[in-house]
Amino acid sequence: MSMNLDDTIAAIASAPGTAIRGILRISGPSVREVLTRILNESSLPDHIGAAQAFSVSLPVAEGTLSVPAQLLFWPNQRSFTGEPLAEIHLVGSPPLLEELLERICLSGARPAERGEFTLRAFLAGRIDLMQAEAVLGVIDATDSSELTTALEQLGGGLSSQIAAAREQLLLHLADLEAGLDFVEEDIDFVSRPELTARLDEAARWIELLLSQADNRLQSTGRWRVVLAGLPNAGKSTLFNRLVGTDAALVSAVAGTTRDYLSVPIRCGNVEVDLVDTAGWEEARDGIEQAAALLRDDQFQRAHLIVWCAAADWDANQQALDRQLLDQVRQSRDVLQVHTKVDSIPRRELETQDDSLCRVSAEQGTGLESLRDAIGRHLSSSHGHTEMIGSTAARCTESLHHAHRGIQRARHLVDLQAGDELIALELRDVLEQLGRLTGKVYTDDILDRIFSRFCIGK
């Protein structure tokens, strides 16, 4: 990277255009000197030990006029960038902001490069690489779902999980290497069965992150919600009512749906891609086999399965439905819904499980409640673990590499190989996980990330 990180830098940090408030940001070792040159010296106290806010008057138009402003000053390393930092908040007039930025640069600062403020925060250890990417995710968010995901990643939720997993692997590695120091005494600091269990746990955790990253890369940025269930469970009728069109072919004949349909809709406070799939049944011919493959692919990519079961099914259909539902729940997140509730008497409906969502697509009842339930379910079960698209793209290769390393270490344990060989694999896994948060990085990685930022961030 060509920028000199010891310089004092400055930029307009507010959005382009006219606004009630504009922001100028300055960061670096000479912030105090720059401020005393552009302000009346009496406006800035000599001794400032902690972050403070001041009302100041800024001379403009070659000193013929003055503009009131608010100065926020962090004099030490406890700022966002980990170095002295100041923000000047004033009326958001583009010509005024540009004139003041020119004066700041003539007073000892230089114009900031793209993402340089956030880069300095990363290099100072104030944030990690995932949080740095989340800053850009917040700026680029196009809806509330993307904004929530970026803010949660910026808050460190994903980073803390990775740090905890990496810490556990470091402890496992320490146990192995401690045993190497006492190999002649035949002392084991960790038994092989216990090590196997630890590696299996690490593999499952990495597989979860890989699934999230792969889903994020395959998706449009919206959660994928798949309607599923036995044939003639009312999926297509429900799909049409939720999306507000007759997109899906509806028939009383079971097995009408062979392909899948996907339409974006809003559920509660989140945007989702709602997918209608073929009914769950044994394939009897080539067309049904192709439909089953498409259905299975959508299942694997789904963030949530909405399992539809008709309220008027007989005992045999209910038994088969429960059997299939139990199978799906072993690997996927499921929300169960009873369809066609208009087809059974009210007194019979009242005896059923109150915790289930109940809808009548024909009458249009229960649809808003189902939408809200989908939104709440996704927010509670997925919101804290999602990653933004740029992070998923960067991390996928390292996650695959780490997973292969765990698998190799697990295979070495099964072969009763020496601890030193297992330790080598774990070191490689730790390096790959370090790349995710920036514990291990190269200049070209930083260039690819921060070159996408705008000036002033």
Tab-separated table of C-alpha atoms in Angstrom:
chain	number	residue	atom	x	y	z
A	1	MET	CA	0.000	0.000	0.000
A	2	SER	CA	1.456	3.344	-1.062
A	3	MET	CA	-0.209	5.680	1.471
A	4	ASN	CA	1.889	7.022	4.366
A	5	LEU	CA	-0.018	6.074	7.524
A	6	ASP	CA	2.021	8.516	9.659
A	7	ASP	CA	0.502	11.525	7.861
A	8	THR	CA	-2.351	13.570	9.240
A	9	ILE	CA	-5.299	13.079	6.882
A	10	ALA	CA	-8.570	14.924	6.286
A	11	ALA	CA	-11.753	14.451	4.254
A	12	ILE	CA	-15.397	15.407	4.031
A	13	ALA	CA	-17.077	12.546	5.914
A	14	SER	CA	-20.738	13.361	5.238
A	15	ALA	CA	-22.757	12.383	2.172
A	16	PRO	CA	-22.413	14.504	-1.000
A	17	GLY	CA	-24.919	17.300	-1.519
A	18	THR	CA	-26.667	19.911	0.563
A	19	ALA	CA	-27.795	18.915	4.063
A	20	ILE	CA	-28.577	20.352	7.480
A	21	ARG	CA	-25.200	19.109	8.724
A	22	GLY	CA	-21.856	18.411	7.085
A	23	ILE	CA	-18.837	16.722	8.664
A	24	LEU	CA	-15.104	17.211	8.191
A	25	ARG	CA	-12.879	14.518	9.692
A	26	ILE	CA	-9.176	14.863	10.576
A	27	SER	CA	-6.937	12.085	11.930
A	28	GLY	CA	-3.244	11.764	12.678
A	29	PRO	CA	-0.444	12.949	14.948
A	30	SER	CA	-0.733	16.652	13.961
A	31	VAL	CA	-4.486	17.115	14.493
A	32	ARG	CA	-3.997	19.640	17.335
A	33	GLU	CA	-1.592	21.744	15.258
A	34	VAL	CA	-3.979	21.736	12.279
A	35	LEU	CA	-6.889	22.818	14.484
A	36	THR	CA	-4.968	25.711	16.050
A	37	ARG	CA	-4.123	26.998	12.549
A	38	ILE	CA	-7.687	26.965	11.216
A	39	LEU	CA	-9.344	28.180	14.454
A	40	ASN	CA	-8.907	31.129	16.672
A	41	GLU	CA	-6.282	29.750	19.135
A	42	SER	CA	-8.409	30.749	22.123
A	43	SER	CA	-11.091	28.326	20.916
A	44	LEU	CA	-8.954	25.291	21.731
A	45	PRO	CA	-7.755	24.758	25.335
A	46	ASP	CA	-4.081	23.919	25.799
A	47	HIS	CA	-4.645	20.819	27.928
A	48	ILE	CA	-7.227	18.315	26.766
A	49	GLY	CA	-6.803	14.861	28.265
A	50	ALA	CA	-9.976	13.154	27.051
A	51	ALA	CA	-12.555	13.424	24.291
A	52	GLN	CA	-14.430	16.721	24.420
A	53	ALA	CA	-16.904	18.773	22.383
A	54	PHE	CA	-16.582	22.529	21.805
A	55	SER	CA	-18.624	25.213	20.150
A	56	VAL	CA	-16.266	27.092	17.823
A	57	SER	CA	-16.361	29.823	15.230
A	58	LEU	CA	-14.711	29.091	11.884
A	59	PRO	CA	-13.373	32.003	9.811
A	60	VAL	CA	-14.330	31.690	6.121
A	61	ALA	CA	-14.199	33.825	2.977
A	62	GLU	CA	-10.613	34.889	3.733
A	63	GLY	CA	-11.548	35.802	7.285
A	64	THR	CA	-14.339	38.212	6.385
A	65	LEU	CA	-17.057	35.917	7.773
A	66	SER	CA	-17.348	33.282	10.495
A	67	VAL	CA	-19.469	30.143	10.715
A	68	PRO	CA	-20.590	28.503	13.961
A	69	ALA	CA	-19.592	24.837	14.276
A	70	GLN	CA	-19.272	21.992	16.743
A	71	LEU	CA	-15.806	20.528	17.252
A	72	LEU	CA	-15.434	16.975	18.561
A	73	PHE	CA	-11.848	16.234	19.568
A	74	TRP	CA	-10.215	12.960	20.659
A	75	PRO	CA	-6.669	13.951	21.714
A	76	ASN	CA	-5.250	10.451	22.264
A	77	GLN	CA	-5.367	6.859	21.036
A	78	ARG	CA	-8.919	6.177	22.258
A	79	SER	CA	-10.522	7.400	19.030
A	80	PHE	CA	-11.965	5.266	16.221
A	81	THR	CA	-8.681	5.388	14.299
A	82	GLY	CA	-6.516	4.758	17.363
A	83	GLU	CA	-4.803	8.156	17.014
A	84	PRO	CA	-5.726	11.827	17.620
A	85	LEU	CA	-8.910	12.572	15.701
A	86	ALA	CA	-11.257	15.526	15.245
A	87	GLU	CA	-14.616	16.068	13.585
A	88	ILE	CA	-16.000	19.474	12.666
A	89	HIS	CA	-19.800	19.538	12.363
A	90	LEU	CA	-21.332	22.542	10.591
A	91	VAL	CA	-23.981	23.466	8.056
A	92	GLY	CA	-23.833	21.074	5.100
A	93	SER	CA	-23.023	23.485	2.285
A	94	PRO	CA	-20.742	21.790	-0.299
A	95	PRO	CA	-18.790	24.985	-1.227
A	96	LEU	CA	-18.264	25.753	2.470
A	97	LEU	CA	-17.088	22.223	3.270
A	98	GLU	CA	-14.721	22.200	0.289
A	99	GLU	CA	-13.232	25.587	1.285
A	100	LEU	CA	-12.604	24.382	4.841
A	101	LEU	CA	-11.097	21.097	3.617
A	102	GLU	CA	-8.674	23.095	1.445
A	103	ARG	CA	-7.666	25.211	4.463
A	104	ILE	CA	-7.162	22.079	6.592
A	105	CYS	CA	-4.877	20.604	3.933
A	106	LEU	CA	-2.917	23.858	3.692
A	107	SER	CA	-2.520	23.726	7.489
A	108	GLY	CA	-0.631	20.415	7.596
A	109	ALA	CA	-2.984	17.605	6.587
A	110	ARG	CA	-3.289	15.749	3.312
A	111	PRO	CA	-6.456	14.470	1.582
A	112	ALA	CA	-7.401	10.996	2.822
A	113	GLU	CA	-7.401	8.030	0.464
A	114	ARG	CA	-10.373	5.698	0.048
A	115	GLY	CA	-11.123	3.860	3.287
A	116	GLU	CA	-8.055	5.271	5.017
A	117	PHE	CA	-9.843	6.176	8.256
A	118	THR	CA	-11.234	2.638	8.586
A	119	LEU	CA	-7.877	1.150	7.563
A	120	ARG	CA	-6.171	3.032	10.378
A	121	ALA	CA	-8.808	1.742	12.798
A	122	PHE	CA	-8.043	-1.811	11.661
A	123	LEU	CA	-4.279	-1.431	11.878
A	124	ALA	CA	-4.614	0.100	15.363
A	125	GLY	CA	-6.633	-2.920	16.501
A	126	ARG	CA	-9.804	-0.919	17.096
A	127	ILE	CA	-11.762	-3.177	14.720
A	128	ASP	CA	-10.979	-6.405	12.869
A	129	LEU	CA	-11.190	-7.078	9.145
A	130	MET	CA	-14.766	-8.361	9.256
A	131	GLN	CA	-15.893	-5.235	11.089
A	132	ALA	CA	-14.041	-3.079	8.551
A	133	GLU	CA	-15.935	-4.776	5.730
A	134	ALA	CA	-19.152	-4.233	7.670
A	135	VAL	CA	-18.558	-0.457	7.588
A	136	LEU	CA	-18.830	-0.662	3.811
A	137	GLY	CA	-21.802	-3.014	4.195
A	138	VAL	CA	-23.645	-0.383	6.235
A	139	ILE	CA	-22.953	2.250	3.576
A	140	ASP	CA	-24.044	-0.004	0.700
A	141	ALA	CA	-27.130	-1.559	2.387
A	142	THR	CA	-30.222	-1.358	0.168
A	143	ASP	CA	-32.860	-2.546	2.667
A	144	SER	CA	-33.411	-3.080	6.390
A	145	SER	CA	-32.320	-6.732	6.215
A	146	GLU	CA	-28.935	-5.899	4.677
A	147	LEU	CA	-28.478	-3.023	7.128
A	148	THR	CA	-29.245	-5.277	10.109
A	149	THR	CA	-26.765	-7.902	8.896
A	150	ALA	CA	-24.031	-5.302	8.380
A	151	LEU	CA	-24.652	-3.655	11.766
A	152	GLU	CA	-24.516	-6.996	13.569
A	153	GLN	CA	-21.243	-7.842	11.837
A	154	LEU	CA	-19.926	-4.363	12.678
A	155	GLY	CA	-20.877	-4.991	16.300
A	156	GLY	CA	-18.512	-7.961	16.348
A	157	GLY	CA	-21.004	-10.830	16.672
A	158	LEU	CA	-19.456	-12.922	13.909
A	159	SER	CA	-15.915	-11.923	14.878
A	160	SER	CA	-16.407	-13.000	18.486
A	161	GLN	CA	-17.592	-16.444	17.365
A	162	ILE	CA	-14.542	-16.894	15.149
A	163	ALA	CA	-12.221	-15.622	17.887
A	164	ALA	CA	-13.739	-18.092	20.381
A	165	ALA	CA	-13.353	-21.010	17.962
A	166	ARG	CA	-9.778	-19.994	17.178
A	167	GLU	CA	-9.001	-19.772	20.893
A	168	GLN	CA	-10.319	-23.297	21.401
A	169	LEU	CA	-8.118	-24.618	18.589
A	170	LEU	CA	-5.133	-22.825	20.128
A	171	LEU	CA	-5.813	-24.654	23.393
A	172	HIS	CA	-6.030	-27.979	21.529
A	173	LEU	CA	-2.722	-27.208	19.811
A	174	ALA	CA	-1.146	-26.277	23.150
A	175	ASP	CA	-2.226	-29.618	24.632
A	176	LEU	CA	-0.676	-31.505	21.702
A	177	GLU	CA	2.583	-29.582	21.838
A	178	ALA	CA	2.791	-29.948	25.615
A	179	GLY	CA	2.559	-33.700	25.106
A	180	LEU	CA	5.473	-33.542	22.657
A	181	ASP	CA	7.637	-32.037	25.402
A	182	PHE	CA	6.921	-35.058	27.612
A	183	VAL	CA	6.918	-37.777	24.972
A	184	GLU	CA	9.558	-39.829	26.811
A	185	GLU	CA	7.454	-39.814	29.997
A	186	ASP	CA	4.466	-41.136	28.008
A	187	ILE	CA	2.202	-38.356	29.304
A	188	ASP	CA	-0.884	-37.455	27.246
A	189	PHE	CA	-2.344	-34.004	27.863
A	190	VAL	CA	-5.342	-34.894	25.685
A	191	SER	CA	-6.624	-38.406	24.908
A	192	ARG	CA	-7.272	-39.466	21.325
A	193	PRO	CA	-11.067	-39.874	21.873
A	194	GLU	CA	-11.215	-36.394	23.397
A	195	LEU	CA	-9.154	-34.930	20.554
A	196	THR	CA	-11.463	-36.618	18.040
A	197	ALA	CA	-14.492	-35.033	19.711
A	198	ARG	CA	-12.814	-31.609	19.686
A	199	LEU	CA	-11.935	-31.851	16.000
A	200	ASP	CA	-15.457	-32.996	15.113
A	201	GLU	CA	-16.879	-29.980	16.960
A	202	ALA	CA	-14.522	-27.636	15.094
A	203	ALA	CA	-15.481	-29.240	11.766
A	204	ARG	CA	-19.197	-28.726	12.449
A	205	TRP	CA	-18.628	-25.086	13.317
A	206	ILE	CA	-16.619	-24.439	10.133
A	207	GLU	CA	-19.275	-26.241	8.068
A	208	LEU	CA	-21.896	-23.882	9.509
A	209	LEU	CA	-19.852	-20.845	8.477
A	210	LEU	CA	-19.288	-22.359	5.033
A	211	SER	CA	-23.009	-22.901	4.616
A	212	GLN	CA	-23.683	-19.273	5.522
A	213	ALA	CA	-20.989	-18.033	3.126
A	214	ASP	CA	-22.150	-20.249	0.250
A	215	ASN	CA	-25.785	-19.262	0.756
A	216	ARG	CA	-24.792	-15.599	0.832
A	217	LEU	CA	-22.868	-15.883	-2.418
A	218	GLN	CA	-25.711	-17.747	-4.143
A	219	SER	CA	-28.410	-15.397	-2.916
A	220	THR	CA	-29.552	-11.932	-3.892
A	221	GLY	CA	-28.918	-10.687	-0.371
A	222	ARG	CA	-32.388	-11.848	0.739
A	223	TRP	CA	-33.189	-14.844	2.885
A	224	ARG	CA	-34.515	-17.854	0.992
A	225	VAL	CA	-37.775	-19.323	2.314
A	226	VAL	CA	-38.970	-22.570	0.719
A	227	LEU	CA	-42.559	-23.848	0.868
A	228	ALA	CA	-42.486	-27.639	1.213
A	229	GLY	CA	-44.662	-30.584	2.165
A	230	LEU	CA	-46.542	-33.525	0.700
A	231	PRO	CA	-48.263	-33.179	-2.679
A	232	ASN	CA	-51.566	-31.272	-2.568
A	233	ALA	CA	-50.721	-29.637	0.763
A	234	GLY	CA	-51.850	-26.267	-0.597
A	235	LYS	CA	-48.350	-24.900	-1.186
A	236	SER	CA	-49.005	-23.347	-4.591
A	237	THR	CA	-52.276	-21.721	-3.539
A	238	LEU	CA	-50.549	-20.315	-0.458
A	239	PHE	CA	-47.627	-19.163	-2.619
A	240	ASN	CA	-49.986	-17.264	-4.958
A	241	ARG	CA	-51.755	-15.525	-2.066
A	242	LEU	CA	-48.486	-14.515	-0.374
A	243	VAL	CA	-46.944	-13.067	-3.565
A	244	GLY	CA	-50.237	-11.566	-4.776
A	245	THR	CA	-50.240	-13.182	-8.242
A	246	ASP	CA	-51.253	-16.429	-9.933
A	247	ALA	CA	-47.629	-17.333	-10.617
A	248	ALA	CA	-47.989	-20.987	-9.574
A	249	LEU	CA	-50.245	-23.462	-11.341
A	250	VAL	CA	-52.937	-24.704	-8.961
A	251	SER	CA	-54.889	-27.950	-9.352
A	252	ALA	CA	-56.743	-30.418	-7.161
A	253	VAL	CA	-54.592	-33.134	-8.738
A	254	ALA	CA	-51.639	-34.009	-6.496
A	255	GLY	CA	-48.195	-33.440	-8.002
A	256	THR	CA	-49.111	-30.554	-10.305
A	257	THR	CA	-45.991	-28.560	-9.373
A	258	ARG	CA	-42.907	-29.982	-11.112
A	259	ASP	CA	-40.574	-26.959	-11.330
A	260	TYR	CA	-39.927	-24.318	-8.670
A	261	LEU	CA	-40.880	-20.642	-8.592
A	262	SER	CA	-39.147	-17.842	-6.687
A	263	VAL	CA	-40.593	-14.373	-5.965
A	264	PRO	CA	-39.241	-11.673	-3.581
A	265	ILE	CA	-41.692	-10.589	-0.842
A	266	ARG	CA	-41.560	-8.835	2.527
A	267	CYS	CA	-42.183	-10.823	5.704
A	268	GLY	CA	-42.337	-8.632	8.772
A	269	ASN	CA	-39.248	-6.422	8.655
A	270	VAL	CA	-37.170	-8.596	6.316
A	271	GLU	CA	-37.008	-9.226	2.571
A	272	VAL	CA	-37.122	-12.870	1.474
A	273	ASP	CA	-37.163	-14.923	-1.704
A	274	LEU	CA	-40.255	-17.144	-1.390
A	275	VAL	CA	-39.852	-20.439	-3.269
A	276	ASP	CA	-42.602	-22.906	-4.260
A	277	THR	CA	-41.332	-26.470	-4.855
A	278	ALA	CA	-42.657	-29.837	-5.956
A	279	GLY	CA	-44.395	-31.991	-3.360
A	280	TRP	CA	-42.376	-34.488	-1.354
A	281	GLU	CA	-43.050	-37.885	-2.922
A	282	GLU	CA	-41.199	-40.812	-4.455
A	283	ALA	CA	-40.239	-40.105	-8.070
A	284	ARG	CA	-41.884	-42.458	-10.586
A	285	ASP	CA	-40.497	-41.177	-13.884
A	286	GLY	CA	-37.810	-38.926	-15.330
A	287	ILE	CA	-39.852	-35.744	-14.991
A	288	GLU	CA	-40.589	-36.396	-11.331
A	289	GLN	CA	-36.919	-37.239	-10.722
A	290	ALA	CA	-35.901	-33.895	-12.241
A	291	ALA	CA	-38.497	-32.108	-10.069
A	292	ALA	CA	-37.138	-33.899	-6.989
A	293	LEU	CA	-33.579	-32.785	-7.809
A	294	LEU	CA	-34.709	-29.177	-8.183
A	295	ARG	CA	-36.623	-29.431	-4.914
A	296	ASP	CA	-33.614	-30.894	-3.070
A	297	ASP	CA	-31.371	-28.124	-4.403
A	298	GLN	CA	-33.755	-25.479	-3.065
A	299	PHE	CA	-33.883	-27.295	0.277
A	300	GLN	CA	-30.097	-27.141	0.601
A	301	ARG	CA	-30.053	-23.420	-0.187
A	302	ALA	CA	-32.968	-22.511	2.083
A	303	HIS	CA	-32.567	-20.453	5.238
A	304	LEU	CA	-36.021	-21.598	6.353
A	305	ILE	CA	-38.397	-24.407	5.313
A	306	VAL	CA	-42.082	-23.544	5.719
A	307	TRP	CA	-43.582	-27.023	6.010
A	308	CYS	CA	-47.192	-27.081	4.819
A	309	ALA	CA	-49.652	-29.724	6.062
A	310	ALA	CA	-53.346	-29.703	5.153
A	311	ALA	CA	-55.668	-29.550	8.157
A	312	ASP	CA	-58.144	-32.010	6.544
A	313	TRP	CA	-55.731	-34.907	5.950
A	314	ASP	CA	-56.668	-38.388	7.131
A	315	ALA	CA	-54.662	-40.417	9.659
A	316	ASN	CA	-52.410	-42.075	7.042
A	317	GLN	CA	-51.504	-38.759	5.428
A	318	GLN	CA	-50.826	-37.221	8.846
A	319	ALA	CA	-48.540	-40.115	9.806
A	320	LEU	CA	-46.550	-39.815	6.551
A	321	ASP	CA	-46.376	-36.041	6.978
A	322	ARG	CA	-44.941	-36.363	10.515
A	323	GLN	CA	-42.380	-38.902	9.305
A	324	LEU	CA	-41.118	-36.624	6.514
A	325	LEU	CA	-41.221	-33.557	8.749
A	326	ASP	CA	-38.995	-35.283	11.309
A	327	GLN	CA	-36.483	-36.092	8.554
A	328	VAL	CA	-36.379	-32.484	7.335
A	329	ARG	CA	-35.951	-31.099	10.854
A	330	GLN	CA	-32.739	-33.084	11.304
A	331	SER	CA	-30.910	-30.882	8.811
A	332	ARG	CA	-32.971	-27.744	8.153
A	333	ASP	CA	-34.649	-24.941	10.080
A	334	VAL	CA	-38.423	-25.517	9.873
A	335	LEU	CA	-41.574	-23.465	10.512
A	336	GLN	CA	-44.723	-25.624	10.453
A	337	VAL	CA	-47.996	-24.273	9.054
A	338	HIS	CA	-51.460	-25.845	8.740
A	339	THR	CA	-53.163	-25.004	5.446
A	340	LYS	CA	-56.809	-25.338	4.320
A	341	VAL	CA	-58.127	-24.624	7.829
A	342	ASP	CA	-61.392	-23.479	6.211
A	343	SER	CA	-62.087	-27.120	5.238
A	344	ILE	CA	-62.634	-28.434	8.787
A	345	PRO	CA	-65.182	-27.482	11.502
A	346	ARG	CA	-64.138	-24.775	13.958
A	347	ARG	CA	-64.582	-27.069	16.992
A	348	GLU	CA	-62.128	-29.555	15.448
A	349	LEU	CA	-59.676	-26.756	14.681
A	350	GLU	CA	-59.748	-25.619	18.321
A	351	THR	CA	-58.436	-29.020	19.448
A	352	GLN	CA	-55.248	-28.672	17.359
A	353	ASP	CA	-51.888	-27.305	18.517
A	354	ASP	CA	-52.214	-23.548	19.188
A	355	SER	CA	-48.492	-22.995	18.519
A	356	LEU	CA	-48.856	-23.774	14.791
A	357	CYS	CA	-49.480	-21.138	12.136
A	358	ARG	CA	-52.906	-21.663	10.552
A	359	VAL	CA	-53.912	-20.267	7.195
A	360	SER	CA	-56.670	-20.488	4.640
A	361	ALA	CA	-55.302	-19.398	1.297
A	362	GLU	CA	-58.794	-19.652	-0.231
A	363	GLN	CA	-60.270	-17.210	2.291
A	364	GLY	CA	-57.063	-15.188	2.801
A	365	THR	CA	-57.017	-15.675	6.579
A	366	GLY	CA	-53.835	-16.029	8.628
A	367	LEU	CA	-51.567	-14.737	5.854
A	368	GLU	CA	-50.258	-11.665	7.702
A	369	SER	CA	-49.672	-13.734	10.826
A	370	LEU	CA	-47.657	-16.197	8.725
A	371	ARG	CA	-45.614	-13.376	7.179
A	372	ASP	CA	-44.827	-11.990	10.639
A	373	ALA	CA	-43.937	-15.465	11.945
A	374	ILE	CA	-41.503	-16.012	9.057
A	375	GLY	CA	-39.854	-12.625	9.690
A	376	ARG	CA	-39.525	-13.229	13.437
A	377	HIS	CA	-38.170	-16.744	12.930
A	378	LEU	CA	-35.502	-15.592	10.468
A	379	SER	CA	-34.472	-12.613	12.593
A	380	SER	CA	-34.128	-14.688	15.757
A	381	SER	CA	-32.416	-17.762	14.303
A	382	HIS	CA	-30.256	-16.325	11.512
A	383	GLY	CA	-29.736	-12.615	12.069
A	384	HIS	CA	-26.839	-13.004	14.529
A	385	THR	CA	-24.802	-15.326	12.317
A	386	GLU	CA	-25.210	-13.910	8.822
A	387	MET	CA	-22.270	-12.311	7.033
A	388	ILE	CA	-22.330	-9.616	4.377
A	389	GLY	CA	-21.641	-10.589	0.777
A	390	SER	CA	-18.125	-9.108	0.533
A	391	THR	CA	-17.044	-10.998	3.657
A	392	ALA	CA	-18.519	-14.242	2.312
A	393	ALA	CA	-16.632	-13.805	-0.962
A	394	ARG	CA	-13.320	-13.153	0.799
A	395	CYS	CA	-13.665	-15.869	3.442
A	396	THR	CA	-14.971	-18.834	1.439
A	397	GLU	CA	-11.563	-20.031	0.235
A	398	SER	CA	-10.030	-19.795	3.719
A	399	LEU	CA	-13.006	-21.616	5.254
A	400	HIS	CA	-12.709	-24.453	2.728
A	401	HIS	CA	-8.972	-24.642	3.396
A	402	ALA	CA	-9.569	-24.707	7.167
A	403	HIS	CA	-12.211	-27.420	6.816
A	404	ARG	CA	-9.874	-29.597	4.765
A	405	GLY	CA	-7.180	-29.086	7.409
A	406	ILE	CA	-9.541	-30.236	10.174
A	407	GLN	CA	-10.488	-33.285	8.104
A	408	ARG	CA	-6.818	-34.143	7.531
A	409	ALA	CA	-6.100	-33.791	11.263
A	410	ARG	CA	-9.097	-36.001	12.036
A	411	HIS	CA	-7.819	-38.634	9.573
A	412	LEU	CA	-4.373	-38.547	11.202
A	413	VAL	CA	-5.982	-39.203	14.581
A	414	ASP	CA	-7.782	-42.230	13.143
A	415	LEU	CA	-4.459	-43.497	11.737
A	416	GLN	CA	-2.810	-43.106	15.162
A	417	ALA	CA	-0.289	-40.717	13.605
A	418	GLY	CA	2.133	-38.726	15.731
A	419	ASP	CA	1.016	-35.620	17.562
A	420	GLU	CA	3.544	-33.513	15.670
A	421	LEU	CA	1.761	-34.222	12.346
A	422	ILE	CA	-1.647	-33.365	13.813
A	423	ALA	CA	-0.177	-30.185	15.295
A	424	LEU	CA	1.082	-29.115	11.841
A	425	GLU	CA	-2.434	-29.376	10.423
A	426	LEU	CA	-3.899	-27.400	13.322
A	427	ARG	CA	-1.357	-24.614	12.808
A	428	ASP	CA	-2.473	-24.346	9.187
A	429	VAL	CA	-6.144	-24.241	10.246
A	430	LEU	CA	-5.367	-21.480	12.752
A	431	GLU	CA	-3.640	-19.434	10.044
A	432	GLN	CA	-6.679	-19.756	7.772
A	433	LEU	CA	-9.049	-18.676	10.564
A	434	GLY	CA	-6.711	-15.785	11.323
A	435	ARG	CA	-7.186	-14.577	7.759
A	436	LEU	CA	-10.927	-14.186	8.381
A	437	THR	CA	-10.585	-11.509	11.060
A	438	GLY	CA	-7.248	-10.075	9.935
A	439	LYS	CA	-4.958	-11.677	12.509
A	440	VAL	CA	-3.101	-12.790	9.373
A	441	TYR	CA	-3.227	-10.475	6.352
A	442	THR	CA	-1.269	-9.230	3.345
A	443	ASP	CA	-1.136	-5.839	1.673
A	444	ASP	CA	-3.016	-7.085	-1.394
A	445	ILE	CA	-5.941	-8.219	0.812
A	446	LEU	CA	-6.092	-4.754	2.402
A	447	ASP	CA	-5.883	-3.114	-1.026
A	448	ARG	CA	-8.821	-5.179	-2.344
A	449	ILE	CA	-10.990	-4.348	0.668
A	450	PHE	CA	-10.281	-0.697	1.319
A	451	SER	CA	-10.048	0.422	-2.313
A	452	ARG	CA	-13.819	-0.142	-2.515
A	453	PHE	CA	-14.523	2.451	0.200
A	454	CYS	CA	-15.509	6.029	-0.462
A	455	ILE	CA	-13.376	9.010	0.578
A	456	GLY	CA	-13.978	10.056	4.188
A	457	LYS	CA	-14.682	6.577	5.601
